[in-house]
XYZ file of C-alpha atoms in Angstrom:
323
model
C 102.584 131.400 43.876
C 100.598 134.077 42.461
C 98.464 135.942 44.804
C 96.218 139.231 44.565
C 97.269 141.661 47.188
C 96.285 145.176 48.188
C 98.766 147.753 47.329
C 97.088 150.150 49.664
C 93.529 151.040 50.687
C 91.524 152.388 47.647
C 89.566 151.405 44.642
C 89.761 148.176 42.457
C 92.922 149.327 40.732
C 94.890 148.538 44.297
C 94.360 145.007 43.632
C 97.536 143.606 41.955
C 98.815 140.206 41.208
C 102.148 139.454 42.914
C 104.426 136.624 43.565
C 104.144 135.569 47.118
C 105.846 132.684 49.261
C 103.575 129.602 49.635
C 102.486 129.476 53.137
C 103.456 126.755 55.525
C 100.639 124.872 57.358
C 100.716 124.867 61.153
C 100.275 121.665 63.026
C 96.225 122.072 63.042
C 96.207 123.346 59.349
C 95.985 122.098 55.778
C 97.456 123.546 52.772
C 94.943 124.123 49.900
C 95.631 124.320 46.320
C 93.060 126.675 45.271
C 90.831 126.152 42.375
C 88.198 128.780 42.879
C 87.586 131.562 45.242
C 84.336 133.715 46.218
C 84.305 137.479 45.661
C 82.375 139.000 48.669
C 81.190 142.166 49.794
C 83.779 142.294 52.850
C 86.534 141.717 50.216
C 85.342 145.167 48.867
C 85.455 146.760 52.500
C 88.655 145.046 53.117
C 90.247 146.549 49.959
C 88.917 149.918 51.035
C 90.543 149.821 54.358
C 86.729 150.109 55.954
C 86.299 146.424 57.029
C 85.996 146.222 60.829
C 89.148 145.249 62.451
C 91.273 145.190 58.981
C 93.767 147.560 60.402
C 96.618 148.337 57.544
C 95.430 146.612 54.602
C 98.647 146.861 52.687
C 99.914 143.703 51.357
C 96.816 141.648 52.338
C 95.463 138.905 50.119
C 91.702 139.253 50.214
C 89.324 136.389 50.162
C 86.870 134.758 52.609
C 86.209 131.305 50.936
C 87.865 128.876 48.647
C 87.505 125.478 47.204
C 90.619 123.252 46.261
C 92.708 120.060 46.643
C 94.268 119.566 49.961
C 98.178 119.074 49.244
C 99.782 119.121 52.601
C 98.313 118.426 56.260
C 99.630 119.459 59.723
C 100.688 116.849 61.975
C 97.799 117.051 64.313
C 95.281 116.925 61.239
C 93.427 113.525 61.476
C 90.152 113.935 59.277
C 91.713 115.128 55.875
C 94.235 113.416 53.818
C 96.368 114.704 50.627
C 94.081 114.918 47.506
C 90.803 115.462 49.278
C 88.504 118.218 47.652
C 87.467 120.540 50.233
C 85.778 124.071 50.355
C 86.696 126.308 53.311
C 86.073 129.464 55.285
C 89.071 131.817 55.607
C 89.777 135.161 57.663
C 91.932 136.259 54.633
C 93.992 134.809 51.777
C 91.561 133.287 49.284
C 92.833 135.197 46.046
C 95.796 133.080 45.825
C 97.113 129.593 44.374
C 97.474 128.089 47.848
C 96.197 129.036 51.350
C 96.759 127.431 54.726
C 93.487 126.981 56.516
C 92.313 125.579 60.051
C 91.613 121.977 59.215
C 88.173 122.293 61.351
C 87.042 125.422 58.858
C 87.031 122.870 55.907
C 84.174 120.783 54.563
C 83.977 118.360 51.761
C 82.988 119.395 48.318
C 79.474 118.202 47.782
C 79.025 115.272 45.344
C 78.604 116.596 41.701
C 79.538 120.305 42.633
C 82.221 121.876 40.576
C 85.057 123.676 42.685
C 83.644 126.881 41.211
C 80.354 126.030 42.605
C 81.804 124.667 46.080
C 83.852 127.858 46.573
C 80.508 129.767 46.363
C 79.363 128.011 49.741
C 81.424 128.897 52.813
C 81.050 132.552 53.312
C 77.468 132.944 52.524
C 76.338 129.604 54.253
C 78.107 130.075 57.211
C 76.933 133.692 57.527
C 73.152 132.627 56.866
C 73.184 129.861 59.219
C 74.556 131.640 62.187
C 72.521 135.047 61.728
C 69.007 133.655 60.331
C 68.723 130.228 62.143
C 71.182 130.539 65.466
C 70.635 134.296 66.331
C 67.380 134.818 64.311
C 66.243 131.446 65.559
C 63.892 131.219 62.455
C 61.594 128.053 62.586
C 59.703 126.306 60.085
C 56.231 127.984 59.644
C 57.543 131.540 60.376
C 58.204 134.260 57.977
C 61.677 135.709 56.918
C 62.190 138.975 55.239
C 65.521 139.149 53.284
C 66.872 142.611 52.285
C 69.177 142.235 49.105
C 67.450 139.177 47.978
C 69.667 138.729 44.813
C 73.136 139.201 46.605
C 75.108 135.907 47.506
C 73.764 136.172 50.918
C 70.111 136.549 49.789
C 70.094 133.675 47.368
C 71.416 131.480 50.170
C 68.911 132.797 52.932
C 66.103 132.233 50.333
C 66.805 128.606 49.561
C 67.678 127.719 53.057
C 64.577 129.314 54.659
C 62.395 127.660 51.818
C 63.780 124.234 52.167
C 63.366 124.327 55.981
C 59.586 125.366 55.710
C 59.318 129.015 56.491
C 57.752 131.664 53.977
C 60.275 134.143 52.447
C 59.749 137.708 51.481
C 62.583 139.556 49.937
C 63.505 142.971 48.298
C 65.511 143.738 45.246
C 66.340 146.521 43.048
C 64.777 145.333 39.719
C 62.094 143.222 38.224
C 64.685 140.865 36.984
C 66.348 140.365 40.269
C 62.799 139.983 41.819
C 61.933 137.085 39.212
C 65.349 135.467 40.043
C 64.417 135.508 43.672
C 61.010 134.003 43.154
C 62.550 131.239 41.236
C 64.717 130.159 43.848
C 61.708 129.707 46.343
C 60.862 133.362 47.610
C 57.105 133.632 48.253
C 56.905 137.529 47.657
C 59.581 139.888 46.189
C 59.274 143.767 46.282
C 61.143 145.955 43.800
C 62.148 148.490 46.546
C 62.376 151.164 43.493
C 58.925 151.054 42.572
C 57.275 149.824 45.707
C 57.305 150.524 49.739
C 58.271 147.185 51.089
C 56.685 148.096 54.425
C 53.222 148.746 53.124
C 53.351 145.732 51.043
C 54.521 143.449 53.888
C 51.946 145.130 56.284
C 49.359 143.991 54.320
C 50.782 140.394 54.379
C 50.663 140.494 58.160
C 54.239 141.319 58.864
C 57.236 138.872 59.570
C 59.037 137.054 62.216
C 62.568 137.566 61.349
C 64.344 140.225 59.261
C 67.806 139.740 57.757
C 69.143 143.166 56.897
C 72.368 144.410 55.332
C 71.056 147.719 54.445
C 70.426 149.849 57.560
C 69.694 153.405 57.505
C 65.763 154.281 57.105
C 65.204 150.574 56.753
C 65.545 150.197 60.579
C 62.597 151.591 61.820
C 60.534 150.173 58.971
C 61.968 146.556 60.096
C 60.932 146.917 63.451
C 57.333 148.025 62.676
C 57.050 144.986 60.497
C 58.031 142.558 62.960
C 55.534 140.305 64.884
C 55.387 140.098 68.561
C 58.846 138.292 69.583
C 59.990 139.085 66.040
C 63.819 139.290 65.517
C 65.837 141.994 63.571
C 69.138 140.587 62.362
C 71.922 142.997 61.065
C 74.994 141.704 59.046
C 75.746 145.311 57.277
C 74.400 148.785 57.378
C 75.242 149.765 53.713
C 73.072 152.742 53.932
C 74.054 153.899 57.380
C 74.347 152.485 60.863
C 72.383 154.962 62.991
C 68.478 155.445 63.162
C 65.635 156.180 65.670
C 63.290 153.823 66.870
C 60.640 153.629 69.673
C 62.150 151.601 72.475
C 59.160 151.309 74.097
C 57.442 149.260 71.161
C 60.444 147.001 71.247
C 59.711 146.182 74.988
C 55.784 146.179 74.463
C 56.212 143.541 71.578
C 59.358 141.852 72.845
C 61.421 142.352 69.790
C 64.905 141.258 69.606
C 67.668 143.418 67.909
C 70.973 141.741 67.182
C 73.627 141.084 64.567
C 77.030 139.914 63.968
C 80.362 139.927 61.817
C 81.893 136.633 61.009
C 85.611 137.295 60.290
C 86.610 138.393 63.821
C 85.156 135.273 65.312
C 87.557 132.868 66.896
C 88.744 129.863 65.352
C 86.734 127.657 67.981
C 83.549 129.474 67.095
C 83.990 128.969 63.525
C 84.936 125.361 63.951
C 81.563 124.598 65.859
C 79.677 126.641 63.158
C 81.340 124.512 60.300
C 80.036 121.402 62.284
C 76.533 122.676 62.475
C 76.497 123.716 58.929
C 77.750 120.331 57.745
C 75.290 118.558 59.881
C 72.248 120.646 58.817
C 72.969 122.166 55.440
C 75.231 119.469 53.576
C 72.111 117.026 53.280
C 70.003 119.737 51.633
C 72.720 120.138 49.379
C 72.932 116.296 48.471
C 69.143 116.408 48.327
C 69.061 118.997 45.397
C 67.028 121.756 47.912
C 69.920 124.139 47.234
C 71.512 125.162 44.170
C 74.658 127.326 43.256
C 73.738 130.529 41.446
C 76.883 131.837 39.804
C 76.629 135.046 37.809
C 79.927 135.555 36.603
C 83.441 133.887 36.795
C 86.820 135.951 36.416
C 90.352 134.856 36.127
C 92.651 135.607 39.086
C 94.286 138.534 37.357
C 90.789 140.080 36.637
C 90.054 140.609 40.602
C 89.804 144.264 40.045
C 86.838 143.758 37.517
C 85.168 141.353 39.708
C 85.241 144.027 42.452
C 83.841 146.770 40.091
C 80.931 144.377 39.437
C 80.509 143.851 43.084
C 80.414 147.491 43.603
C 77.865 147.973 40.676
C 75.486 145.654 42.378
C 74.352 144.317 38.905
C 74.958 140.727 39.670
C 72.350 138.167 40.654
C 74.153 135.571 42.749
C 77.695 134.986 43.190
C 80.784 136.394 41.638
C 83.710 134.014 41.683
C 87.388 133.890 40.784
C 89.023 130.753 39.023
C 92.415 129.803 39.491
């Protein structure tokens, strides 16, 4: 099969199409003929050798999410059959014509969705559900602040929180991105290049939950914005992992600081998360309360160009590979 592998840690040019053996599924796995794969920020970090726990990346196939058709089932797989259309969460291996994946990490392609649209779901939906709704415990009637609102994570968080009855504020880096976020359901979008999001949102009364992928000097601002019993959830720290804050304020206002990375979690954890996502999110997809936002689709041999676009942060929504 053809697959994109990392020649060695480095720039986008380190992504090269190679012939690789087709993986053989274990007894609990299915083999998926990949029709589309999502491109995500962790793929870039993996290629650079900076993703937590990635180790030596030479020869690895990036890719955390795919959609395609099952062509083989392991002996212990009972839910799926050959020919089923699924999307799946992966730890690695999505930029390839075939991938073997734990059958419990697959979900059905939503009715009426293309493979490209379905492949845009797993990484962002699993991440948002776990961090916003499980760790952040966002409830209907509360207010969520999402940094990076036009990213794949951002457009997912906006739509899910809005659909489940929360008010949503976001930050983004241009007026065009802000307009797109409002179209998806954000109640207020702040262009962080022209406005101070802390001042704007203090005037709005603060927020209950913050989903932060920025870090750095956003951290004390996020904490000051939180209402009593508020929750700050980290999924990245692109501008720095260290900051100073007042621990006494955290104590006095009973704030929670948490966060997670999805890729290193156990197969059992991801299976349980997949079941909860299917129960809570898939009905929203069927009801039209969540729509895919695909910014650009690249061919498999254009993976380097897809990574350059991801690194530019010029996109609004998801970047995809078509096989």
